Amino acid sequence: MLLKRGIAWAALALCAAGWCRAESVHTNPLNNDPLVKEAYEHFYDLDYPGAVERFSHFHDEHPGDPQATALLLEAMIFQELYRQDLLDTTFYANDGFLTGKHATQEDAKTRDRILGLSDETIHEADWRLSKNQNDVDALYARGWARALKCTYIAMVERGYMAGFKLATSAKEDEARVLQMDPDYVDAKLVVGVYEYVVGALPFPFKFVIGFAGITGSKSRGLEMLADDGKRGLTTSVEARTAIALFLRRESRYKEAIQVVQGLKNEYPHDYLFHLEEANLRKDNGEGMGAVAAYQDIVAANAKPGYFYSPRMELTYFGLGDALRGQRHFAEAAQSYEDAAGSANVSPELKIRSFLDAGQCHDLNGERAQAVKDYQAAIDSGPETSRADTARKYLRSAYRGN
């Protein structure tokens, strides 16, 4: 078992809070540029336009450098994922997102820009590697670009097979980076996530891909992510975020809360870290304590400028879940409807919210309101799995089964 529990997990929590850093870590010198560090400050405050602007300027200053292109690619992708509410880890806490039909609203211009930057990074890295096959910085940038492209294709386009092929290529690049330079710690993010995800796949998937010699280990993946979370220079935050997600999937909520609290302390204006702590407290069965955590986010958002462009629909949805868990069905339905009615709500979350609001109205004996919400869910995404569920409850009221 990873880190043998107890003292070792306490050490991880300290490192997640940023209290320990090792000195023997290698990275591309470009990552130490003041403009890159400034851009990342905006990135982790979720000011993606500010990050994109700075990374774009940095990209222009370093034409032909794959690392500069990869940095801009990362900011562009996460800006789009945030726009579509796809950075809410509730969506990935079980395997349903792998099998269901989901609504997304892909912007063709943004997609072309993202895929163009991905190809540009890979082309630039390939050119450098053709001159020097041991160019570790170029190899890292190529693997990171492939991993980022995989993220976009899997999360936005639901292209899981294409994404898996990219993930495998990315993992091979970053594993070779670590073979050449074991202290290039940022490369452990891609390898660690790959190891965990493949190790966690349901048995039928493991059975199929095992014939191709593809294997993974959850414990080994978490060990690599823990080291990256402690020592990584550009992927430490991502590694700790991945750890929290994987711990959540394994129902190890208290450990996940420790990691997220460290991230929140480091970036107090990052809305998603506040949201994740509230989500974890809900999943941990903290009842009204979870309700209070969501209400704290609403209160913090009332302070001018505290969060940059928060996706409050995610807070309202989580608050609805927490209230529903306490059988406050009327208040829960209202929270779900607030989420569905938010100005920037994604199609996916809008459908989820209307469906859950309808169920709460049914549980509260308010059939007319329930029918209205089920129809709204269908209208918001008629070809989705949740629309199929809404049709079921239009025919027969939801009874909690």
CSV table of C-alpha atoms in Angstrom, one decimal:
chain,number,residue,atom,x,y,z
A,1,MET,CA,0.0,0.0,0.0
A,2,LEU,CA,1.2,3.5,-0.9
A,3,LEU,CA,3.5,5.0,1.8
A,4,LYS,CA,2.3,2.5,4.4
A,5,ARG,CA,-0.3,4.9,5.9
A,6,GLY,CA,0.3,6.9,9.1
A,7,ILE,CA,3.5,8.8,9.3
A,8,ALA,CA,4.2,8.6,5.6
A,9,TRP,CA,0.8,10.2,4.8
A,10,ALA,CA,1.5,12.9,7.3
A,11,ALA,CA,4.7,13.6,5.4
A,12,LEU,CA,2.8,13.8,2.1
A,13,ALA,CA,0.4,16.3,3.7
A,14,LEU,CA,3.3,18.5,4.8
A,15,CYS,CA,4.8,18.3,1.3
A,16,ALA,CA,1.4,19.1,-0.3
A,17,ALA,CA,1.2,22.2,1.9
A,18,GLY,CA,4.5,23.3,0.3
A,19,TRP,CA,6.6,22.9,3.4
A,20,CYS,CA,9.4,20.8,1.9
A,21,ARG,CA,11.2,21.1,-1.4
A,22,ALA,CA,14.2,19.2,-2.7
A,23,GLU,CA,17.0,21.0,-4.4
A,24,SER,CA,18.2,18.3,-6.9
A,25,VAL,CA,15.4,18.8,-9.4
A,26,HIS,CA,16.1,19.5,-13.1
A,27,THR,CA,13.9,21.4,-15.5
A,28,ASN,CA,14.0,23.4,-18.7
A,29,PRO,CA,15.6,26.8,-17.9
A,30,LEU,CA,12.7,28.5,-19.6
A,31,ASN,CA,10.5,27.5,-16.7
A,32,ASN,CA,12.4,29.8,-14.4
A,33,ASP,CA,11.7,32.8,-16.5
A,34,PRO,CA,9.8,35.5,-14.4
A,35,LEU,CA,7.1,35.8,-17.1
A,36,VAL,CA,6.4,32.1,-16.9
A,37,LYS,CA,6.2,32.2,-13.1
A,38,GLU,CA,3.9,35.3,-13.3
A,39,ALA,CA,1.7,33.4,-15.9
A,40,TYR,CA,1.4,30.4,-13.6
A,41,GLU,CA,0.2,32.7,-10.7
A,42,HIS,CA,-2.7,33.8,-12.9
A,43,PHE,CA,-3.2,30.2,-14.1
A,44,TYR,CA,-3.7,28.8,-10.5
A,45,ASP,CA,-6.0,31.7,-9.6
A,46,LEU,CA,-8.1,30.5,-12.6
A,47,ASP,CA,-7.4,33.8,-14.4
A,48,TYR,CA,-7.0,31.8,-17.6
A,49,PRO,CA,-7.2,34.9,-19.9
A,50,GLY,CA,-4.4,36.5,-18.0
A,51,ALA,CA,-2.3,33.3,-18.2
A,52,VAL,CA,-3.0,32.8,-21.9
A,53,GLU,CA,-2.0,36.4,-22.6
A,54,ARG,CA,1.4,36.0,-20.8
A,55,PHE,CA,2.1,32.6,-22.2
A,56,SER,CA,1.3,33.9,-25.7
A,57,HIS,CA,3.8,36.7,-25.2
A,58,PHE,CA,6.4,34.2,-24.0
A,59,HIS,CA,5.6,32.0,-27.0
A,60,ASP,CA,6.3,34.9,-29.3
A,61,GLU,CA,9.6,35.6,-27.6
A,62,HIS,CA,10.8,32.0,-28.1
A,63,PRO,CA,9.8,31.0,-31.6
A,64,GLY,CA,10.5,27.3,-32.4
A,65,ASP,CA,10.9,26.3,-28.8
A,66,PRO,CA,8.6,23.4,-27.9
A,67,GLN,CA,8.4,24.2,-24.2
A,68,ALA,CA,7.2,27.7,-24.9
A,69,THR,CA,4.5,26.3,-27.2
A,70,ALA,CA,3.5,23.6,-24.7
A,71,LEU,CA,3.0,26.2,-21.9
A,72,LEU,CA,0.6,28.1,-24.1
A,73,LEU,CA,-1.1,24.9,-25.1
A,74,GLU,CA,-1.7,24.0,-21.4
A,75,ALA,CA,-3.3,27.3,-20.6
A,76,MET,CA,-5.5,27.2,-23.7
A,77,ILE,CA,-6.8,23.7,-22.9
A,78,PHE,CA,-7.5,24.4,-19.3
A,79,GLN,CA,-9.3,27.6,-20.1
A,80,GLU,CA,-11.6,25.6,-22.4
A,81,LEU,CA,-12.1,22.8,-19.9
A,82,TYR,CA,-13.1,25.4,-17.3
A,83,ARG,CA,-15.5,27.1,-19.7
A,84,GLN,CA,-17.3,23.7,-20.1
A,85,ASP,CA,-17.4,22.9,-16.3
A,86,LEU,CA,-15.1,19.9,-17.0
A,87,LEU,CA,-12.7,20.7,-14.1
A,88,ASP,CA,-15.3,19.7,-11.5
A,89,THR,CA,-13.8,16.4,-10.3
A,90,THR,CA,-17.3,15.2,-9.3
A,91,PHE,CA,-17.7,14.3,-12.9
A,92,TYR,CA,-14.7,11.8,-12.7
A,93,ALA,CA,-15.3,10.3,-9.3
A,94,ASN,CA,-16.8,7.2,-10.8
A,95,ASP,CA,-16.6,5.3,-14.1
A,96,GLY,CA,-19.9,6.6,-15.5
A,97,PHE,CA,-18.3,9.3,-17.5
A,98,LEU,CA,-16.6,6.5,-19.6
A,99,THR,CA,-19.8,4.9,-20.7
A,100,GLY,CA,-22.6,7.5,-20.8
A,101,LYS,CA,-23.6,9.9,-23.5
A,102,HIS,CA,-22.7,13.5,-22.5
A,103,ALA,CA,-23.4,16.9,-23.8
A,104,THR,CA,-20.5,19.2,-24.7
A,105,GLN,CA,-20.4,22.5,-26.6
A,106,GLU,CA,-17.1,22.4,-28.5
A,107,ASP,CA,-16.0,25.6,-30.1
A,108,ALA,CA,-14.5,24.9,-33.5
A,109,LYS,CA,-12.1,27.9,-33.5
A,110,THR,CA,-10.8,27.0,-30.1
A,111,ARG,CA,-10.5,23.3,-31.0
A,112,ASP,CA,-8.4,24.2,-34.1
A,113,ARG,CA,-6.2,26.5,-32.1
A,114,ILE,CA,-5.6,23.8,-29.4
A,115,LEU,CA,-4.9,21.0,-31.9
A,116,GLY,CA,-2.7,23.4,-33.9
A,117,LEU,CA,-0.6,24.2,-30.9
A,118,SER,CA,-0.3,20.5,-30.0
A,119,ASP,CA,1.0,19.7,-33.5
A,120,GLU,CA,3.3,22.7,-33.4
A,121,THR,CA,4.8,21.5,-30.1
A,122,ILE,CA,5.3,18.0,-31.4
A,123,HIS,CA,6.8,19.2,-34.7
A,124,GLU,CA,9.3,21.5,-32.9
A,125,ALA,CA,10.3,18.8,-30.5
A,126,ASP,CA,10.7,16.3,-33.3
A,127,TRP,CA,13.0,18.7,-35.1
A,128,ARG,CA,15.2,19.1,-32.0
A,129,LEU,CA,15.3,15.4,-31.4
A,130,SER,CA,16.3,14.7,-35.0
A,131,LYS,CA,19.4,16.9,-34.2
A,132,ASN,CA,20.0,15.3,-30.7
A,133,GLN,CA,18.0,12.3,-29.7
A,134,ASN,CA,19.0,12.9,-26.1
A,135,ASP,CA,17.5,16.4,-25.9
A,136,VAL,CA,15.6,15.8,-22.7
A,137,ASP,CA,13.8,19.1,-22.7
A,138,ALA,CA,12.4,18.5,-26.2
A,139,LEU,CA,11.4,15.0,-25.3
A,140,TYR,CA,9.6,16.2,-22.2
A,141,ALA,CA,7.8,18.9,-24.2
A,142,ARG,CA,6.7,16.4,-26.7
A,143,GLY,CA,5.3,14.0,-24.1
A,144,TRP,CA,3.6,16.9,-22.3
A,145,ALA,CA,2.0,18.1,-25.5
A,146,ARG,CA,0.7,14.6,-26.2
A,147,ALA,CA,-0.7,14.3,-22.7
A,148,LEU,CA,-2.4,17.6,-23.0
A,149,LYS,CA,-3.9,16.7,-26.4
A,150,CYS,CA,-5.1,13.4,-24.9
A,151,THR,CA,-6.8,15.4,-22.1
A,152,TYR,CA,-8.7,17.5,-24.6
A,153,ILE,CA,-9.7,14.7,-26.8
A,154,ALA,CA,-10.8,12.5,-23.9
A,155,MET,CA,-12.6,15.1,-21.9
A,156,VAL,CA,-14.2,17.3,-24.5
A,157,GLU,CA,-14.6,15.0,-27.5
A,158,ARG,CA,-14.9,11.7,-25.5
A,159,GLY,CA,-12.5,10.1,-27.9
A,160,TYR,CA,-11.2,7.5,-25.4
A,161,MET,CA,-9.5,5.2,-27.8
A,162,ALA,CA,-7.6,8.0,-29.6
A,163,GLY,CA,-6.9,9.5,-26.2
A,164,PHE,CA,-5.5,6.2,-24.9
A,165,LYS,CA,-3.1,6.0,-27.8
A,166,LEU,CA,-1.9,9.5,-27.1
A,167,ALA,CA,-1.6,8.8,-23.4
A,168,THR,CA,0.6,5.7,-24.2
A,169,SER,CA,2.9,7.8,-26.4
A,170,ALA,CA,3.1,10.5,-23.8
A,171,LYS,CA,3.9,8.0,-21.1
A,172,GLU,CA,6.7,6.5,-23.3
A,173,ASP,CA,8.2,9.9,-23.9
A,174,GLU,CA,8.1,10.9,-20.2
A,175,ALA,CA,9.4,7.5,-19.0
A,176,ARG,CA,12.4,7.9,-21.3
A,177,VAL,CA,12.9,11.4,-19.8
A,178,LEU,CA,13.1,9.8,-16.4
A,179,GLN,CA,15.5,7.1,-17.7
A,180,MET,CA,17.9,9.8,-19.0
A,181,ASP,CA,17.4,12.1,-16.1
A,182,PRO,CA,15.7,10.7,-12.9
A,183,ASP,CA,15.7,14.2,-11.4
A,184,TYR,CA,13.5,15.6,-14.2
A,185,VAL,CA,10.6,15.2,-11.6
A,186,ASP,CA,7.9,17.0,-13.6
A,187,ALA,CA,7.9,14.0,-16.0
A,188,LYS,CA,6.4,11.9,-13.2
A,189,LEU,CA,3.0,13.5,-13.6
A,190,VAL,CA,2.2,11.8,-16.9
A,191,VAL,CA,3.8,8.5,-16.0
A,192,GLY,CA,2.2,8.5,-12.5
A,193,VAL,CA,-1.3,9.3,-13.9
A,194,TYR,CA,-0.9,6.6,-16.6
A,195,GLU,CA,0.2,4.0,-14.1
A,196,TYR,CA,-2.7,4.7,-11.8
A,197,VAL,CA,-5.4,4.9,-14.5
A,198,VAL,CA,-4.3,1.7,-16.2
A,199,GLY,CA,-4.1,0.0,-12.8
A,200,ALA,CA,-7.6,1.2,-11.9
A,201,LEU,CA,-9.3,0.2,-15.1
A,202,PRO,CA,-12.2,-2.2,-14.7
A,203,PHE,CA,-11.1,-5.9,-15.3
A,204,PRO,CA,-12.6,-6.2,-18.8
A,205,PHE,CA,-10.5,-3.2,-20.0
A,206,LYS,CA,-7.4,-4.6,-18.3
A,207,PHE,CA,-8.0,-8.0,-20.0
A,208,VAL,CA,-8.2,-6.4,-23.4
A,209,ILE,CA,-5.2,-4.1,-23.2
A,210,GLY,CA,-3.1,-6.7,-21.3
A,211,PHE,CA,-2.7,-8.6,-24.5
A,212,ALA,CA,-0.7,-5.7,-25.8
A,213,GLY,CA,1.6,-5.7,-22.8
A,214,ILE,CA,0.1,-2.6,-21.3
A,215,THR,CA,0.1,-2.7,-17.5
A,216,GLY,CA,-0.2,-0.3,-14.7
A,217,SER,CA,0.0,-0.1,-10.9
A,218,LYS,CA,-2.2,2.2,-8.7
A,219,SER,CA,0.3,2.2,-5.9
A,220,ARG,CA,3.3,2.9,-8.2
A,221,GLY,CA,1.4,5.7,-9.8
A,222,LEU,CA,0.5,7.3,-6.5
A,223,GLU,CA,4.1,7.0,-5.4
A,224,MET,CA,5.3,8.9,-8.5
A,225,LEU,CA,2.6,11.6,-8.1
A,226,ALA,CA,3.6,12.0,-4.4
A,227,ASP,CA,7.2,12.7,-5.4
A,228,ASP,CA,6.1,15.1,-8.1
A,229,GLY,CA,3.7,16.8,-5.6
A,230,LYS,CA,6.6,17.3,-3.3
A,231,ARG,CA,9.4,18.2,-5.7
A,232,GLY,CA,8.0,19.1,-9.1
A,233,LEU,CA,8.7,22.6,-10.4
A,234,THR,CA,5.9,23.0,-13.0
A,235,THR,CA,3.5,20.1,-12.4
A,236,SER,CA,3.5,19.9,-8.6
A,237,VAL,CA,0.0,21.4,-8.3
A,238,GLU,CA,-1.3,19.0,-11.0
A,239,ALA,CA,0.2,16.0,-9.3
A,240,ARG,CA,-1.4,16.9,-6.0
A,241,THR,CA,-4.7,17.5,-7.7
A,242,ALA,CA,-4.5,14.1,-9.3
A,243,ILE,CA,-3.7,12.5,-5.9
A,244,ALA,CA,-6.8,14.1,-4.4
A,245,LEU,CA,-9.0,12.8,-7.3
A,246,PHE,CA,-7.6,9.3,-7.0
A,247,LEU,CA,-8.0,9.2,-3.2
A,248,ARG,CA,-11.6,10.4,-3.7
A,249,ARG,CA,-12.2,7.6,-6.2
A,250,GLU,CA,-11.0,5.2,-3.5
A,251,SER,CA,-13.2,6.8,-0.8
A,252,ARG,CA,-10.2,8.0,1.1
A,253,TYR,CA,-11.8,11.3,1.8
A,254,LYS,CA,-9.9,12.5,4.9
A,255,GLU,CA,-6.6,12.0,3.1
A,256,ALA,CA,-7.8,13.8,0.1
A,257,ILE,CA,-9.1,16.7,2.2
A,258,GLN,CA,-5.6,17.1,3.7
A,259,VAL,CA,-4.0,17.3,0.2
A,260,VAL,CA,-6.7,19.8,-1.0
A,261,GLN,CA,-6.3,22.0,2.1
A,262,GLY,CA,-2.6,22.3,1.3
A,263,LEU,CA,-3.4,23.4,-2.2
A,264,LYS,CA,-6.0,25.9,-1.0
A,265,ASN,CA,-3.6,27.4,1.5
A,266,GLU,CA,-1.1,27.8,-1.3
A,267,TYR,CA,-3.6,29.3,-3.7
A,268,PRO,CA,-6.4,30.8,-1.5
A,269,HIS,CA,-8.1,32.5,-4.5
A,270,ASP,CA,-8.4,29.3,-6.6
A,271,TYR,CA,-12.1,28.7,-6.6
A,272,LEU,CA,-11.7,25.0,-7.6
A,273,PHE,CA,-9.7,24.1,-4.5
A,274,HIS,CA,-12.5,25.6,-2.3
A,275,LEU,CA,-15.1,23.7,-4.3
A,276,GLU,CA,-13.1,20.4,-4.1
A,277,GLU,CA,-12.8,20.6,-0.3
A,278,ALA,CA,-16.6,21.1,0.0
A,279,ASN,CA,-17.2,18.2,-2.4
A,280,LEU,CA,-14.9,16.0,-0.4
A,281,ARG,CA,-16.7,16.9,2.9
A,282,LYS,CA,-20.0,16.0,1.2
A,283,ASP,CA,-18.6,12.7,0.0
A,284,ASN,CA,-17.1,12.0,3.5
A,285,GLY,CA,-20.7,12.2,5.0
A,286,GLU,CA,-20.2,15.4,6.9
A,287,GLY,CA,-23.8,16.4,6.4
A,288,MET,CA,-24.5,20.0,7.4
A,289,GLY,CA,-20.7,20.5,7.7
A,290,ALA,CA,-20.6,20.0,3.9
A,291,VAL,CA,-23.6,22.4,3.5
A,292,ALA,CA,-21.7,25.0,5.5
A,293,ALA,CA,-18.6,24.5,3.3
A,294,TYR,CA,-20.6,25.3,0.1
A,295,GLN,CA,-22.2,28.3,1.8
A,296,ASP,CA,-18.7,29.5,2.8
A,297,ILE,CA,-17.9,29.6,-0.9
A,298,VAL,CA,-21.0,31.7,-1.6
A,299,ALA,CA,-20.0,34.1,1.1
A,300,ALA,CA,-16.4,34.3,-0.2
A,301,ASN,CA,-17.7,35.0,-3.6
A,302,ALA,CA,-19.6,38.0,-2.2
A,303,LYS,CA,-16.3,39.7,-1.5
A,304,PRO,CA,-15.3,41.8,-4.5
A,305,GLY,CA,-12.5,40.2,-6.5
A,306,TYR,CA,-12.0,37.2,-4.2
A,307,PHE,CA,-12.4,34.7,-7.0
A,308,TYR,CA,-11.7,35.2,-10.6
A,309,SER,CA,-14.7,34.2,-12.7
A,310,PRO,CA,-15.9,31.5,-10.4
A,311,ARG,CA,-18.3,28.8,-11.8
A,312,MET,CA,-20.8,29.2,-9.1
A,313,GLU,CA,-23.1,26.7,-10.8
A,314,LEU,CA,-20.8,24.1,-9.5
A,315,THR,CA,-21.2,25.3,-6.0
A,316,TYR,CA,-25.0,25.4,-6.3
A,317,PHE,CA,-25.0,21.9,-7.7
A,318,GLY,CA,-22.8,20.6,-4.8
A,319,LEU,CA,-24.9,22.4,-2.3
A,320,GLY,CA,-28.0,20.7,-3.8
A,321,ASP,CA,-26.3,17.3,-3.4
A,322,ALA,CA,-25.4,18.1,0.2
A,323,LEU,CA,-28.9,19.3,1.1
A,324,ARG,CA,-30.5,16.3,-0.7
A,325,GLY,CA,-28.3,14.0,1.4
A,326,GLN,CA,-29.9,15.7,4.5
A,327,ARG,CA,-33.4,15.2,3.0
A,328,HIS,CA,-33.9,19.0,2.6
A,329,PHE,CA,-35.5,18.3,-0.7
A,330,ALA,CA,-37.2,21.7,-1.4
A,331,GLU,CA,-33.9,23.6,-0.7
A,332,ALA,CA,-32.0,21.0,-2.7
A,333,ALA,CA,-34.3,21.4,-5.7
A,334,GLN,CA,-33.8,25.2,-5.5
A,335,SER,CA,-30.0,24.9,-5.5
A,336,TYR,CA,-30.1,22.5,-8.5
A,337,GLU,CA,-32.4,25.0,-10.3
A,338,ASP,CA,-30.0,27.8,-9.4
A,339,ALA,CA,-27.2,25.8,-11.0
A,340,ALA,CA,-29.2,25.1,-14.1
A,341,GLY,CA,-30.1,28.8,-14.4
A,342,SER,CA,-26.6,30.1,-14.1
A,343,ALA,CA,-25.5,32.3,-17.0
A,344,ASN,CA,-22.4,30.2,-17.9
A,345,VAL,CA,-23.6,26.7,-17.1
A,346,SER,CA,-22.4,24.0,-19.4
A,347,PRO,CA,-24.9,21.8,-21.3
A,348,GLU,CA,-23.8,18.8,-19.3
A,349,LEU,CA,-24.3,20.4,-15.9
A,350,LYS,CA,-27.5,22.0,-16.9
A,351,ILE,CA,-29.0,18.6,-17.8
A,352,ARG,CA,-27.7,17.0,-14.5
A,353,SER,CA,-29.1,19.9,-12.5
A,354,PHE,CA,-32.6,19.8,-14.0
A,355,LEU,CA,-32.8,16.0,-13.6
A,356,ASP,CA,-31.7,16.1,-10.0
A,357,ALA,CA,-34.1,19.0,-9.2
A,358,GLY,CA,-37.0,16.9,-10.7
A,359,GLN,CA,-36.1,14.0,-8.5
A,360,CYS,CA,-36.1,16.2,-5.4
A,361,HIS,CA,-39.5,17.6,-6.3
A,362,ASP,CA,-40.8,14.1,-6.7
A,363,LEU,CA,-39.4,13.1,-3.3
A,364,ASN,CA,-41.1,16.2,-1.9
A,365,GLY,CA,-44.5,15.3,-3.4
A,366,GLU,CA,-44.3,18.2,-5.9
A,367,ARG,CA,-45.1,16.3,-9.1
A,368,ALA,CA,-45.9,19.3,-11.3
A,369,GLN,CA,-42.6,21.0,-10.6
A,370,ALA,CA,-40.8,17.6,-11.1
A,371,VAL,CA,-42.3,17.2,-14.6
A,372,LYS,CA,-41.3,20.7,-15.5
A,373,ASP,CA,-37.7,20.0,-14.6
A,374,TYR,CA,-37.6,16.6,-16.3
A,375,GLN,CA,-38.8,18.2,-19.5
A,376,ALA,CA,-36.2,21.0,-19.1
A,377,ALA,CA,-33.5,18.3,-18.8
A,378,ILE,CA,-34.7,16.6,-22.0
A,379,ASP,CA,-34.9,19.9,-23.9
A,380,SER,CA,-31.3,20.8,-22.8
A,381,GLY,CA,-29.8,17.6,-24.2
A,382,PRO,CA,-32.3,15.2,-25.9
A,383,GLU,CA,-29.6,12.7,-27.0
A,384,THR,CA,-27.9,12.2,-23.6
A,385,SER,CA,-28.1,9.4,-21.1
A,386,ARG,CA,-29.6,11.7,-18.5
A,387,ALA,CA,-32.3,12.8,-20.9
A,388,ASP,CA,-33.2,9.1,-21.2
A,389,THR,CA,-33.4,8.9,-17.4
A,390,ALA,CA,-35.6,12.0,-17.4
A,391,ARG,CA,-38.0,10.4,-19.9
A,392,LYS,CA,-38.3,7.4,-17.5
A,393,TYR,CA,-39.4,9.7,-14.6
A,394,LEU,CA,-41.8,11.6,-16.8
A,395,ARG,CA,-43.6,8.3,-17.2
A,396,SER,CA,-43.3,7.3,-13.5
A,397,ALA,CA,-42.4,9.5,-10.5
A,398,TYR,CA,-39.0,9.1,-9.0
A,399,ARG,CA,-39.3,7.3,-5.6
A,400,GLY,CA,-35.7,7.2,-4.5
A,401,ASN,CA,-34.7,3.9,-6.1
